[in-house]
PDB file of C-alpha atoms in Angstrom:
ATOM      1  CA  MET A  17     -28.193 -27.064 -54.728  1.00 62.00           C
ATOM      2  CA  ASP A  18     -31.386 -26.918 -52.740  1.00 73.00           C
ATOM      3  CA  PHE A  19     -29.721 -29.043 -50.063  1.00 74.00           C
ATOM      4  CA  ILE A  20     -26.861 -26.568 -49.691  1.00 80.00           C
ATOM      5  CA  PHE A  21     -29.212 -23.600 -49.664  1.00 77.00           C
ATOM      6  CA  ASN A  22     -31.378 -25.155 -46.971  1.00 80.00           C
ATOM      7  CA  ALA A  23     -28.350 -25.934 -44.833  1.00 81.00           C
ATOM      8  CA  VAL A  24     -27.099 -22.344 -45.087  1.00 82.00           C
ATOM      9  CA  MET A  25     -30.521 -20.985 -44.174  1.00 85.00           C
ATOM     10  CA  VAL A  26     -30.831 -23.286 -41.150  1.00 83.00           C
ATOM     11  CA  LEU A  27     -27.356 -22.440 -39.876  1.00 87.00           C
ATOM     12  CA  GLY A  28     -27.994 -18.744 -40.416  1.00 86.00           C
ATOM     13  CA  ALA A  29     -31.248 -18.931 -38.475  1.00 88.00           C
ATOM     14  CA  ILE A  30     -29.546 -20.750 -35.598  1.00 90.00           C
ATOM     15  CA  ALA A  31     -26.774 -18.152 -35.511  1.00 90.00           C
ATOM     16  CA  LEU A  32     -29.284 -15.320 -35.505  1.00 90.00           C
ATOM     17  CA  ILE A  33     -31.282 -16.858 -32.653  1.00 91.00           C
ATOM     18  CA  ALA A  34     -28.080 -17.539 -30.660  1.00 90.00           C
ATOM     19  CA  ALA A  35     -26.996 -13.930 -31.137  1.00 90.00           C
ATOM     20  CA  PHE A  36     -30.304 -12.645 -29.789  1.00 88.00           C
ATOM     21  CA  VAL A  37     -30.092 -15.028 -26.831  1.00 88.00           C
ATOM     22  CA  LEU A  38     -26.518 -13.959 -25.991  1.00 88.00           C
ATOM     23  CA  PHE A  39     -27.465 -10.298 -26.281  1.00 85.00           C
ATOM     24  CA  PHE A  40     -30.423 -10.784 -23.931  1.00 84.00           C
ATOM     25  CA  VAL A  41     -28.380 -12.744 -21.379  1.00 82.00           C
ATOM     26  CA  SER A  42     -25.527 -10.190 -21.423  1.00 79.00           C
ATOM     27  CA  LYS A  43     -27.972  -7.382 -20.685  1.00 76.00           C
ATOM     28  CA  LYS A  44     -29.944  -9.328 -18.117  1.00 76.00           C
ATOM     29  CA  PHE A  45     -27.013 -10.605 -16.103  1.00 77.00           C
ATOM     30  CA  ALA A  46     -24.514  -7.838 -16.740  1.00 69.00           C
ATOM     31  CA  VAL A  47     -22.184  -6.989 -13.828  1.00 69.00           C
ATOM     32  CA  ILE A  48     -21.534  -3.271 -13.699  1.00 71.00           C
ATOM     33  CA  GLU A  49     -18.111  -2.654 -12.150  1.00 72.00           C
ATOM     34  CA  ASP A  50     -17.601   0.498 -10.179  1.00 81.00           C
ATOM     35  CA  PRO A  51     -14.980   2.591 -12.007  1.00 87.00           C
ATOM     36  CA  ARG A  52     -13.441   3.423  -8.632  1.00 88.00           C
ATOM     37  CA  VAL A  53     -12.250  -0.188  -8.318  1.00 89.00           C
ATOM     38  CA  GLY A  54      -9.937   0.240 -11.290  1.00 89.00           C
ATOM     39  CA  GLN A  55      -8.704   3.595 -10.007  1.00 89.00           C
ATOM     40  CA  VAL A  56      -7.942   2.187  -6.571  1.00 91.00           C
ATOM     41  CA  GLN A  57      -6.222  -0.854  -8.053  1.00 90.00           C
ATOM     42  CA  GLU A  58      -3.959   1.401 -10.103  1.00 91.00           C
ATOM     43  CA  ALA A  59      -3.003   3.288  -6.943  1.00 91.00           C
ATOM     44  CA  LEU A  60      -2.023   0.056  -5.144  1.00 92.00           C
ATOM     45  CA  PRO A  61       1.555  -1.272  -5.530  1.00 90.00           C
ATOM     46  CA  GLY A  62       0.465  -4.417  -7.378  1.00 88.00           C
ATOM     47  CA  ALA A  63       2.532  -6.809  -5.261  1.00 85.00           C
ATOM     48  CA  ASN A  64      -0.401  -9.237  -4.826  1.00 85.00           C
ATOM     49  CA  CYS A  65       1.302 -10.520  -1.665  1.00 83.00           C
ATOM     50  CA  GLY A  66      -1.872 -11.096   0.323  1.00 82.00           C
ATOM     51  CA  GLY A  67      -0.557  -9.131   3.294  1.00 81.00           C
ATOM     52  CA  CYS A  68      -3.773  -7.100   3.358  1.00 84.00           C
ATOM     53  CA  GLY A  69      -5.796 -10.265   3.920  1.00 83.00           C
ATOM     54  CA  TYR A  70      -7.346 -10.338   0.443  1.00 88.00           C
ATOM     55  CA  PRO A  71      -6.486 -12.404  -2.655  1.00 85.00           C
ATOM     56  CA  GLY A  72      -4.413  -9.835  -4.490  1.00 88.00           C
ATOM     57  CA  CYS A  73      -4.716  -6.114  -5.088  1.00 91.00           C
ATOM     58  CA  SER A  74      -7.927  -6.459  -7.121  1.00 90.00           C
ATOM     59  CA  GLY A  75      -9.747  -8.092  -4.205  1.00 90.00           C
ATOM     60  CA  PHE A  76      -8.373  -5.468  -1.839  1.00 91.00           C
ATOM     61  CA  ALA A  77      -9.513  -2.673  -4.182  1.00 91.00           C
ATOM     62  CA  GLU A  78     -13.051  -4.075  -4.207  1.00 90.00           C
ATOM     63  CA  ALA A  79     -13.002  -4.290  -0.396  1.00 91.00           C
ATOM     64  CA  LEU A  80     -11.883  -0.664  -0.154  1.00 91.00           C
ATOM     65  CA  VAL A  81     -14.684   0.519  -2.453  1.00 90.00           C
ATOM     66  CA  LYS A  82     -17.274  -1.480  -0.496  1.00 90.00           C
ATOM     67  CA  GLY A  83     -15.894  -0.068   2.735  1.00 88.00           C
ATOM     68  CA  ALA A  84     -16.144   3.456   1.365  1.00 88.00           C
ATOM     69  CA  ASP A  85     -19.775   2.837   0.380  1.00 88.00           C
ATOM     70  CA  SER A  86     -20.509   1.607   3.911  1.00 86.00           C
ATOM     71  CA  GLY A  87     -18.853   4.682   5.417  1.00 85.00           C
ATOM     72  CA  SER A  88     -15.487   3.471   6.723  1.00 84.00           C
ATOM     73  CA  ILE A  89     -12.268   1.841   5.527  1.00 87.00           C
ATOM     74  CA  ASP A  90     -10.814   1.407   9.019  1.00 83.00           C
ATOM     75  CA  GLY A  91      -9.015  -1.886   9.387  1.00 81.00           C
ATOM     76  CA  LEU A  92      -8.096  -1.997   5.705  1.00 87.00           C
ATOM     77  CA  PHE A  93      -4.403  -1.361   5.186  1.00 87.00           C
ATOM     78  CA  CYS A  94      -1.826  -2.150   2.509  1.00 89.00           C
ATOM     79  CA  PRO A  95       1.408  -3.139   4.292  1.00 85.00           C
ATOM     80  CA  VAL A  96       3.492  -2.834   1.133  1.00 85.00           C
ATOM     81  CA  GLY A  97       2.381   0.650   0.127  1.00 85.00           C
ATOM     82  CA  GLY A  98       2.138   1.891   3.682  1.00 82.00           C
ATOM     83  CA  ARG A  99       0.576   5.151   4.744  1.00 80.00           C
ATOM     84  CA  GLU A 100       1.546   6.963   1.539  1.00 85.00           C
ATOM     85  CA  VAL A 101      -0.470   4.594  -0.678  1.00 89.00           C
ATOM     86  CA  MET A 102      -3.387   4.448   1.746  1.00 89.00           C
ATOM     87  CA  THR A 103      -3.537   8.241   1.827  1.00 87.00           C
ATOM     88  CA  ARG A 104      -3.728   8.305  -1.966  1.00 89.00           C
ATOM     89  CA  VAL A 105      -6.483   5.670  -1.926  1.00 89.00           C
ATOM     90  CA  ALA A 106      -8.394   7.559   0.754  1.00 89.00           C
ATOM     91  CA  ASN A 107      -8.285  10.702  -1.369  1.00 89.00           C
ATOM     92  CA  LEU A 108      -9.726   8.797  -4.324  1.00 88.00           C
ATOM     93  CA  LEU A 109     -12.580   7.512  -2.174  1.00 89.00           C
ATOM     94  CA  ASP A 110     -13.082  10.752  -0.215  1.00 87.00           C
ATOM     95  CA  MET A 111     -12.417   8.910   3.032  1.00 84.00           C
ATOM     96  CA  ALA A 112     -10.192   9.375   6.046  1.00 77.00           C
ATOM     97  CA  ILE A 113      -7.773   6.720   7.269  1.00 73.00           C
ATOM     98  CA  ALA A 114      -6.898   5.947  10.843  1.00 66.00           C
ATOM     99  CA  ASN A 115      -3.301   6.217  12.003  1.00 66.00           C
ATOM    100  CA  SER A 116      -1.613   2.823  11.890  1.00 72.00           C
ATOM    101  CA  GLU A 117       1.674   1.900  13.509  1.00 80.00           C
ATOM    102  CA  PRO A 118       4.366   0.583  11.133  1.00 86.00           C
ATOM    103  CA  MET A 119       5.059  -3.092  11.708  1.00 90.00           C
ATOM    104  CA  VAL A 120       8.054  -5.331  11.083  1.00 94.00           C
ATOM    105  CA  ALA A 121       8.693  -9.070  11.164  1.00 95.00           C
ATOM    106  CA  VAL A 122      10.784 -10.383  14.069  1.00 96.00           C
ATOM    107  CA  VAL A 123      12.327 -13.826  14.515  1.00 97.00           C
ATOM    108  CA  ARG A 124      11.545 -15.146  17.981  1.00 97.00           C
ATOM    109  CA  CYS A 125      14.402 -17.631  18.187  1.00 96.00           C
ATOM    110  CA  ASN A 126      18.017 -17.139  19.243  1.00 95.00           C
ATOM    111  CA  GLY A 127      19.018 -20.776  18.958  1.00 93.00           C
ATOM    112  CA  THR A 128      22.301 -20.182  17.166  1.00 93.00           C
ATOM    113  CA  CYS A 129      24.823 -22.932  16.576  1.00 88.00           C
ATOM    114  CA  GLU A 130      26.537 -21.976  19.844  1.00 90.00           C
ATOM    115  CA  ASN A 131      23.403 -21.665  21.962  1.00 93.00           C
ATOM    116  CA  ARG A 132      21.647 -24.734  20.567  1.00 92.00           C
ATOM    117  CA  PRO A 133      24.055 -27.522  19.511  1.00 88.00           C
ATOM    118  CA  ARG A 134      23.072 -30.052  16.862  1.00 88.00           C
ATOM    119  CA  ILE A 135      22.356 -33.557  18.081  1.00 89.00           C
ATOM    120  CA  ALA A 136      21.146 -35.159  14.827  1.00 89.00           C
ATOM    121  CA  VAL A 137      21.523 -34.956  11.064  1.00 90.00           C
ATOM    122  CA  TYR A 138      18.443 -34.588   8.857  1.00 90.00           C
ATOM    123  CA  ASP A 139      18.663 -36.361   5.514  1.00 89.00           C
ATOM    124  CA  GLY A 140      15.635 -35.401   3.464  1.00 89.00           C
ATOM    125  CA  LEU A 141      13.900 -32.595   1.619  1.00 91.00           C
ATOM    126  CA  ARG A 142      15.522 -29.380   2.860  1.00 92.00           C
ATOM    127  CA  THR A 143      12.440 -27.380   3.670  1.00 94.00           C
ATOM    128  CA  CYS A 144      11.172 -26.335   7.071  1.00 95.00           C
ATOM    129  CA  ALA A 145       7.735 -27.774   6.320  1.00 95.00           C
ATOM    130  CA  ALA A 146       9.149 -31.191   5.427  1.00 94.00           C
ATOM    131  CA  MET A 147      11.537 -31.313   8.375  1.00 93.00           C
ATOM    132  CA  HIS A 148       8.853 -30.210  10.814  1.00 93.00           C
ATOM    133  CA  SER A 149       6.421 -32.869   9.599  1.00 91.00           C
ATOM    134  CA  THR A 150       8.935 -35.706   9.946  1.00 85.00           C
ATOM    135  CA  SER A 151      10.973 -34.852  13.039  1.00 77.00           C
ATOM    136  CA  THR A 152      11.818 -32.301  15.695  1.00 77.00           C
ATOM    137  CA  GLY A 153      14.792 -31.135  13.649  1.00 86.00           C
ATOM    138  CA  GLU A 154      18.530 -31.396  14.159  1.00 90.00           C
ATOM    139  CA  THR A 155      18.577 -29.963  17.692  1.00 91.00           C
ATOM    140  CA  GLY A 156      17.025 -30.855  21.013  1.00 89.00           C
ATOM    141  CA  CYS A 157      14.551 -27.968  20.783  1.00 93.00           C
ATOM    142  CA  GLY A 158      11.269 -28.925  19.185  1.00 92.00           C
ATOM    143  CA  PHE A 159      10.072 -25.322  19.017  1.00 95.00           C
ATOM    144  CA  GLY A 160      12.920 -23.321  17.482  1.00 94.00           C
ATOM    145  CA  CYS A 161      14.011 -22.419  13.957  1.00 95.00           C
ATOM    146  CA  LEU A 162      14.692 -25.314  11.599  1.00 95.00           C
ATOM    147  CA  GLY A 163      17.043 -23.249   9.436  1.00 94.00           C
ATOM    148  CA  CYS A 164      15.899 -24.375   5.970  1.00 95.00           C
ATOM    149  CA  GLY A 165      14.788 -20.913   4.838  1.00 95.00           C
ATOM    150  CA  ASP A 166      11.122 -21.321   3.943  1.00 96.00           C
ATOM    151  CA  CYS A 167      10.634 -17.753   5.152  1.00 96.00           C
ATOM    152  CA  VAL A 168      13.355 -16.528   2.788  1.00 96.00           C
ATOM    153  CA  SER A 169      11.678 -18.218  -0.186  1.00 95.00           C
ATOM    154  CA  ALA A 170       8.296 -16.740   0.751  1.00 93.00           C
ATOM    155  CA  CYS A 171       9.521 -13.127   0.945  1.00 93.00           C
ATOM    156  CA  GLN A 172       8.999 -11.197  -2.295  1.00 89.00           C
ATOM    157  CA  PHE A 173      10.939  -8.151  -1.126  1.00 91.00           C
ATOM    158  CA  ASP A 174      14.351  -9.680  -0.288  1.00 94.00           C
ATOM    159  CA  ALA A 175      13.859  -8.555   3.300  1.00 94.00           C
ATOM    160  CA  ILE A 176      14.927 -11.745   5.084  1.00 96.00           C
ATOM    161  CA  HIS A 177      18.134 -13.770   4.747  1.00 96.00           C
ATOM    162  CA  MET A 178      19.729 -16.762   6.428  1.00 96.00           C
ATOM    163  CA  ASN A 179      22.843 -15.983   8.442  1.00 95.00           C
ATOM    164  CA  PRO A 180      25.387 -18.737   7.607  1.00 92.00           C
ATOM    165  CA  GLU A 181      27.184 -18.301  10.932  1.00 92.00           C
ATOM    166  CA  THR A 182      24.164 -18.477  13.246  1.00 92.00           C
ATOM    167  CA  GLY A 183      21.925 -20.594  11.018  1.00 93.00           C
ATOM    168  CA  LEU A 184      19.007 -18.244  11.726  1.00 96.00           C
ATOM    169  CA  PRO A 185      16.989 -15.901   9.497  1.00 96.00           C
ATOM    170  CA  GLU A 186      17.583 -12.162   9.865  1.00 96.00           C
ATOM    171  CA  VAL A 187      15.107  -9.452   8.842  1.00 96.00           C
ATOM    172  CA  VAL A 188      16.184  -6.244   7.093  1.00 95.00           C
ATOM    173  CA  ASP A 189      13.987  -3.598   8.717  1.00 92.00           C
ATOM    174  CA  ASP A 190      14.186  -1.110   5.846  1.00 90.00           C
ATOM    175  CA  LEU A 191      13.035  -3.695   3.280  1.00 91.00           C
ATOM    176  CA  CYS A 192      10.359  -5.434   5.344  1.00 92.00           C
ATOM    177  CA  THR A 193       6.838  -4.438   4.324  1.00 88.00           C
ATOM    178  CA  SER A 194       5.112  -6.492   7.056  1.00 88.00           C
ATOM    179  CA  CYS A 195       3.184  -8.427   4.440  1.00 88.00           C
ATOM    180  CA  GLY A 196       3.193 -11.501   6.680  1.00 89.00           C
ATOM    181  CA  ALA A 197       4.349 -13.989   4.033  1.00 91.00           C
ATOM    182  CA  CYS A 198       7.230 -15.192   6.207  1.00 94.00           C
ATOM    183  CA  VAL A 199       4.866 -15.552   9.168  1.00 94.00           C
ATOM    184  CA  LYS A 200       2.625 -17.878   7.173  1.00 93.00           C
ATOM    185  CA  ALA A 201       5.577 -19.842   5.759  1.00 95.00           C
ATOM    186  CA  CYS A 202       7.116 -20.727   9.127  1.00 96.00           C
ATOM    187  CA  PRO A 203       5.693 -24.078  10.336  1.00 96.00           C
ATOM    188  CA  ARG A 204       6.800 -23.416  13.912  1.00 95.00           C
ATOM    189  CA  HIS A 205       5.360 -19.895  14.108  1.00 95.00           C
ATOM    190  CA  ILE A 206       8.554 -18.296  15.392  1.00 96.00           C
ATOM    191  CA  ILE A 207       8.107 -15.207  13.185  1.00 97.00           C
ATOM    192  CA  GLU A 208       5.571 -12.559  14.134  1.00 96.00           C
ATOM    193  CA  LEU A 209       4.724  -9.006  13.151  1.00 94.00           C
ATOM    194  CA  ARG A 210       5.438  -6.446  15.859  1.00 94.00           C
ATOM    195  CA  LYS A 211       5.293  -2.689  16.067  1.00 92.00           C
ATOM    196  CA  LYS A 212       8.555  -1.099  14.946  1.00 91.00           C
ATOM    197  CA  GLY A 213       8.489   1.223  17.904  1.00 91.00           C
ATOM    198  CA  PRO A 214       9.945   4.702  18.360  1.00 91.00           C
ATOM    199  CA  LYS A 215      13.352   5.033  16.692  1.00 91.00           C
ATOM    200  CA  ASN A 216      12.935   1.421  15.535  1.00 92.00           C
ATOM    201  CA  ARG A 217      13.471   0.229  19.101  1.00 94.00           C
ATOM    202  CA  ARG A 218      11.646  -2.843  20.357  1.00 95.00           C
ATOM    203  CA  ILE A 219      11.899  -5.463  23.064  1.00 97.00           C
ATOM    204  CA  TYR A 220      10.578  -9.004  22.756  1.00 97.00           C
ATOM    205  CA  VAL A 221      11.169 -12.495  24.106  1.00 97.00           C
ATOM    206  CA  GLN A 222      13.354 -14.258  21.554  1.00 96.00           C
ATOM    207  CA  CYS A 223      12.073 -17.740  22.335  1.00 97.00           C
ATOM    208  CA  VAL A 224       8.932 -19.838  21.778  1.00 96.00           C
ATOM    209  CA  ASN A 225       9.932 -22.916  23.782  1.00 96.00           C
ATOM    210  CA  MET A 226       7.053 -24.079  25.996  1.00 95.00           C
ATOM    211  CA  ASP A 227       8.962 -26.807  27.812  1.00 94.00           C
ATOM    212  CA  LYS A 228       9.637 -26.490  31.509  1.00 94.00           C
ATOM    213  CA  GLY A 229      12.666 -24.492  32.551  1.00 92.00           C
ATOM    214  CA  ALA A 230      15.185 -27.296  33.016  1.00 93.00           C
ATOM    215  CA  VAL A 231      14.220 -29.034  29.763  1.00 94.00           C
ATOM    216  CA  ALA A 232      14.216 -25.791  27.766  1.00 95.00           C
ATOM    217  CA  ARG A 233      17.589 -24.688  29.161  1.00 94.00           C
ATOM    218  CA  LYS A 234      19.104 -28.083  28.357  1.00 93.00           C
ATOM    219  CA  ALA A 235      18.061 -27.730  24.706  1.00 93.00           C
ATOM    220  CA  CYS A 236      19.146 -24.085  24.375  1.00 95.00           C
ATOM    221  CA  GLN A 237      21.300 -21.911  26.618  1.00 94.00           C
ATOM    222  CA  VAL A 238      19.237 -18.771  25.973  1.00 96.00           C
ATOM    223  CA  ALA A 239      15.773 -20.314  26.226  1.00 96.00           C
ATOM    224  CA  CYS A 240      13.013 -18.716  28.276  1.00 97.00           C
ATOM    225  CA  ILE A 241      12.580 -20.768  31.454  1.00 96.00           C
ATOM    226  CA  GLY A 242       9.401 -19.049  32.656  1.00 95.00           C
ATOM    227  CA  CYS A 243      11.001 -17.961  35.939  1.00 95.00           C
ATOM    228  CA  GLY A 244       8.813 -14.854  36.190  1.00 95.00           C
ATOM    229  CA  LYS A 245      11.584 -12.366  37.017  1.00 96.00           C
ATOM    230  CA  CYS A 246      10.702 -10.224  34.008  1.00 96.00           C
ATOM    231  CA  LEU A 247       7.056 -10.264  35.048  1.00 96.00           C
ATOM    232  CA  LYS A 248       7.935  -8.932  38.512  1.00 96.00           C
ATOM    233  CA  ALA A 249      10.236  -6.268  37.071  1.00 96.00           C
ATOM    234  CA  CYS A 250       7.664  -4.840  34.637  1.00 96.00           C
ATOM    235  CA  ARG A 251       5.645  -1.941  36.054  1.00 95.00           C
ATOM    236  CA  PHE A 252       3.374  -1.557  33.037  1.00 95.00           C
ATOM    237  CA  ASP A 253       1.616  -4.946  33.004  1.00 95.00           C
ATOM    238  CA  ALA A 254       3.140  -5.648  29.582  1.00 96.00           C
ATOM    239  CA  ILE A 255       4.374  -9.189  30.321  1.00 97.00           C
ATOM    240  CA  ASN A 256       2.445 -12.369  30.866  1.00 96.00           C
ATOM    241  CA  ILE A 257       3.599 -15.969  31.276  1.00 96.00           C
ATOM    242  CA  GLU A 258       1.657 -18.844  29.781  1.00 95.00           C
ATOM    243  CA  ASN A 259       2.769 -22.441  29.179  1.00 94.00           C
ATOM    244  CA  ASN A 260       6.198 -21.777  30.729  1.00 95.00           C
ATOM    245  CA  LEU A 261       6.821 -18.981  28.221  1.00 96.00           C
ATOM    246  CA  SER A 262       7.040 -15.239  28.729  1.00 97.00           C
ATOM    247  CA  TYR A 263       5.522 -12.842  26.197  1.00 97.00           C
ATOM    248  CA  ILE A 264       5.804  -9.042  25.944  1.00 97.00           C
ATOM    249  CA  ASP A 265       2.782  -7.085  24.692  1.00 96.00           C
ATOM    250  CA  TYR A 266       4.229  -4.385  22.430  1.00 93.00           C
ATOM    251  CA  SER A 267       1.115  -2.230  22.849  1.00 92.00           C
ATOM    252  CA  LYS A 268       1.845  -1.895  26.582  1.00 95.00           C
ATOM    253  CA  CYS A 269       5.650  -2.035  26.641  1.00 95.00           C
ATOM    254  CA  LYS A 270       7.320   1.306  27.460  1.00 95.00           C
ATOM    255  CA  LEU A 271      10.836   0.111  26.497  1.00 95.00           C
ATOM    256  CA  CYS A 272      12.203   0.655  29.997  1.00 95.00           C
ATOM    257  CA  THR A 273      14.505  -2.427  29.623  1.00 95.00           C
ATOM    258  CA  LYS A 274      13.934  -3.514  33.238  1.00 95.00           C
ATOM    259  CA  CYS A 275      12.935  -6.985  32.058  1.00 96.00           C
ATOM    260  CA  VAL A 276      16.123  -7.274  30.006  1.00 95.00           C
ATOM    261  CA  ASP A 277      18.249  -6.649  33.089  1.00 94.00           C
ATOM    262  CA  GLU A 278      16.365  -9.242  35.128  1.00 95.00           C
ATOM    263  CA  CYS A 279      16.322 -12.126  32.609  1.00 96.00           C
ATOM    264  CA  PRO A 280      18.793 -14.786  33.856  1.00 96.00           C
ATOM    265  CA  THR A 281      19.135 -16.502  30.452  1.00 96.00           C
ATOM    266  CA  ASN A 282      19.325 -13.419  28.194  1.00 95.00           C
ATOM    267  CA  ALA A 283      16.220 -14.599  26.347  1.00 96.00           C
ATOM    268  CA  ILE A 284      14.852 -11.065  25.863  1.00 97.00           C
ATOM    269  CA  ALA A 285      16.048  -9.222  22.769  1.00 95.00           C
ATOM    270  CA  MET A 286      16.675  -5.479  22.841  1.00 94.00           C
ATOM    271  CA  VAL A 287      16.860  -4.055  19.290  1.00 94.00           C
ATOM    272  CA  ASN A 288      18.338  -0.720  18.137  1.00 92.00           C
ATOM    273  CA  PHE A 289      19.061   0.582  21.620  1.00 93.00           C
ATOM    274  CA  PRO A 290      22.272   2.572  22.207  1.00 89.00           C
ATOM    275  CA  VAL A 291      25.199   0.604  23.531  1.00 80.00           C
ATOM    276  CA  ARG A 292      25.284   0.832  27.274  1.00 70.00           C
ATOM    277  CA  LYS A 293      28.359   2.396  28.847  1.00 69.00           C
ATOM    278  CA  PRO A 294      30.137   0.293  31.475  1.00 63.00           C
ATOM    279  CA  LYS A 295      29.465   1.397  35.004  1.00 56.00           C
ATOM    280  CA  SER A 296      32.345   3.584  36.221  1.00 55.00           C
ATOM    281  CA  THR A 297      33.793   2.810  39.649  1.00 50.00           C
ATOM    282  CA  LYS A 298      33.661   5.797  41.982  1.00 51.00           C
ATOM    283  CA  GLN A 299      37.117   6.944  43.086  1.00 53.00           C
ATOM    284  CA  VAL A 300      37.427   7.626  46.785  1.00 48.00           C
ATOM    285  CA  PRO A 301      39.208  10.995  47.310  1.00 54.00           C
ATOM    286  CA  HIS A 302      42.716  10.567  48.727  1.00 50.00           C
ATOM    287  CA  THR A 303      43.173  12.083  52.204  1.00 48.00           C
ATOM    288  CA  GLU A 304      46.529  12.191  53.906  1.00 46.00           C
ATOM    289  CA  LYS A 305      46.693  10.752  57.372  1.00 46.00           C
ATOM    290  CA  ALA A 306      49.298  11.365  60.011  1.00 44.00           C
ATOM    291  CA  VAL A 307      51.685   8.457  60.097  1.00 45.00           C
ATOM    292  CA  THR A 308      52.973   7.395  63.447  1.00 46.00           C
ATOM    293  CA  PRO A 309      56.672   6.560  63.492  1.00 47.00           C
ATOM    294  CA  PRO A 310      57.353   2.835  63.636  1.00 46.00           C
ATOM    295  CA  ALA A 311      59.249   3.133  66.880  1.00 43.00           C
ATOM    296  CA  GLU A 312      56.314   4.788  68.607  1.00 42.00           C
ATOM    297  CA  GLN A 313      53.872   2.255  67.151  1.00 43.00           C
ATOM    298  CA  SER A 314      55.714  -0.705  68.591  1.00 43.00           C
ATOM    299  CA  ALA A 315      57.016   0.836  71.841  1.00 46.00           C
ATOM    300  CA  PRO A 316      55.225  -0.186  75.059  1.00 49.00           C
ATOM    301  CA  LYS A 317      53.248   2.484  76.902  1.00 50.00           C
ATOM    302  CA  ALA A 318      55.494   2.330  79.981  1.00 51.00           C
ATOM    303  CA  TYR A 319      58.605   2.907  77.845  1.00 45.00           C
ATOM    304  CA  VAL A 320      57.024   5.964  76.243  1.00 44.00           C
ATOM    305  CA  GLU A 321      56.101   7.476  79.640  1.00 53.00           C
ATOM    306  CA  GLU A 322      59.648   6.906  80.969  1.00 53.00           C
ATOM    307  CA  ASN A 323      61.193   8.704  78.025  1.00 50.00           C
ATOM    308  CA  LYS A 324      58.843  11.659  78.508  1.00 49.00           C
ATOM    309  CA  GLU A 325      60.012  12.040  82.141  1.00 51.00           C
ATOM    310  CA  LYS A 326      63.669  12.033  81.028  1.00 48.00           C
ATOM    311  CA  VAL A 327      62.982  14.732  78.510  1.00 44.00           C
ATOM    312  CA  LYS A 328      61.341  16.949  81.147  1.00 47.00           C
ATOM    313  CA  SER A 329      64.286  16.594  83.561  1.00 45.00           C
TER     314      SER A 329
END
């Protein structure tokens, strides 16, 4: 009995000491969380997509609170919630937010089945990442879309789908939150986030091929050949050409469509613009002219003069 009693006393003493140690450590190293973090996190959509640049909404909420403590939350934006959510967050933190332009994902490739014929058959894991790591794909273009749909799998908002006829991904503007998941998923970097533009209108070069003109055109009929005609047509310094590829800066573009008219390969996309009316041919007003009788047209001058003399006599 004494053995059992001693064991109980020893274990009880150890438990008591451990409890005191845990209590001391919890007080000494306690992390006090700002209650605003939880409030901000509740205001966020909870998508945890990473489009804000932070690992989930909790990390973004902490960044917002730290930014508010430092005096500014500029540069912090939730692409899923948009301006409405950011306004609510700013009110919670007693901060002001800067105006931010709505963005949308665009696919910078127009290599459809017609424009970019298949020259090979890929027999392997049907993902863009796998195909890109093993080969140039099933076409002659080593820069364009691989068509396996990694971007579709990455999108959490059902905003991008593969078109079975063209073999290319298409973005649904109304569903796209500009989270950037599709941009990260594409191994060839053909998807980028661009400003939606007024009335959802935007102009961009729908090609990322950096080969020289003849090589690029051979691989795809609508490839950018770096001819520079769009650069000369732009009056706003919105276009630059680098590595045989033209690029339009959406922050400078005024949507004048001059570059679209000048592109010889139709490599520049023009989205949500009204359909252009065909140029009407100007009708020349009809004016009646005096018609000379056939006999007088063909009669010699001497014959005409002789007949006039006869008439006078």
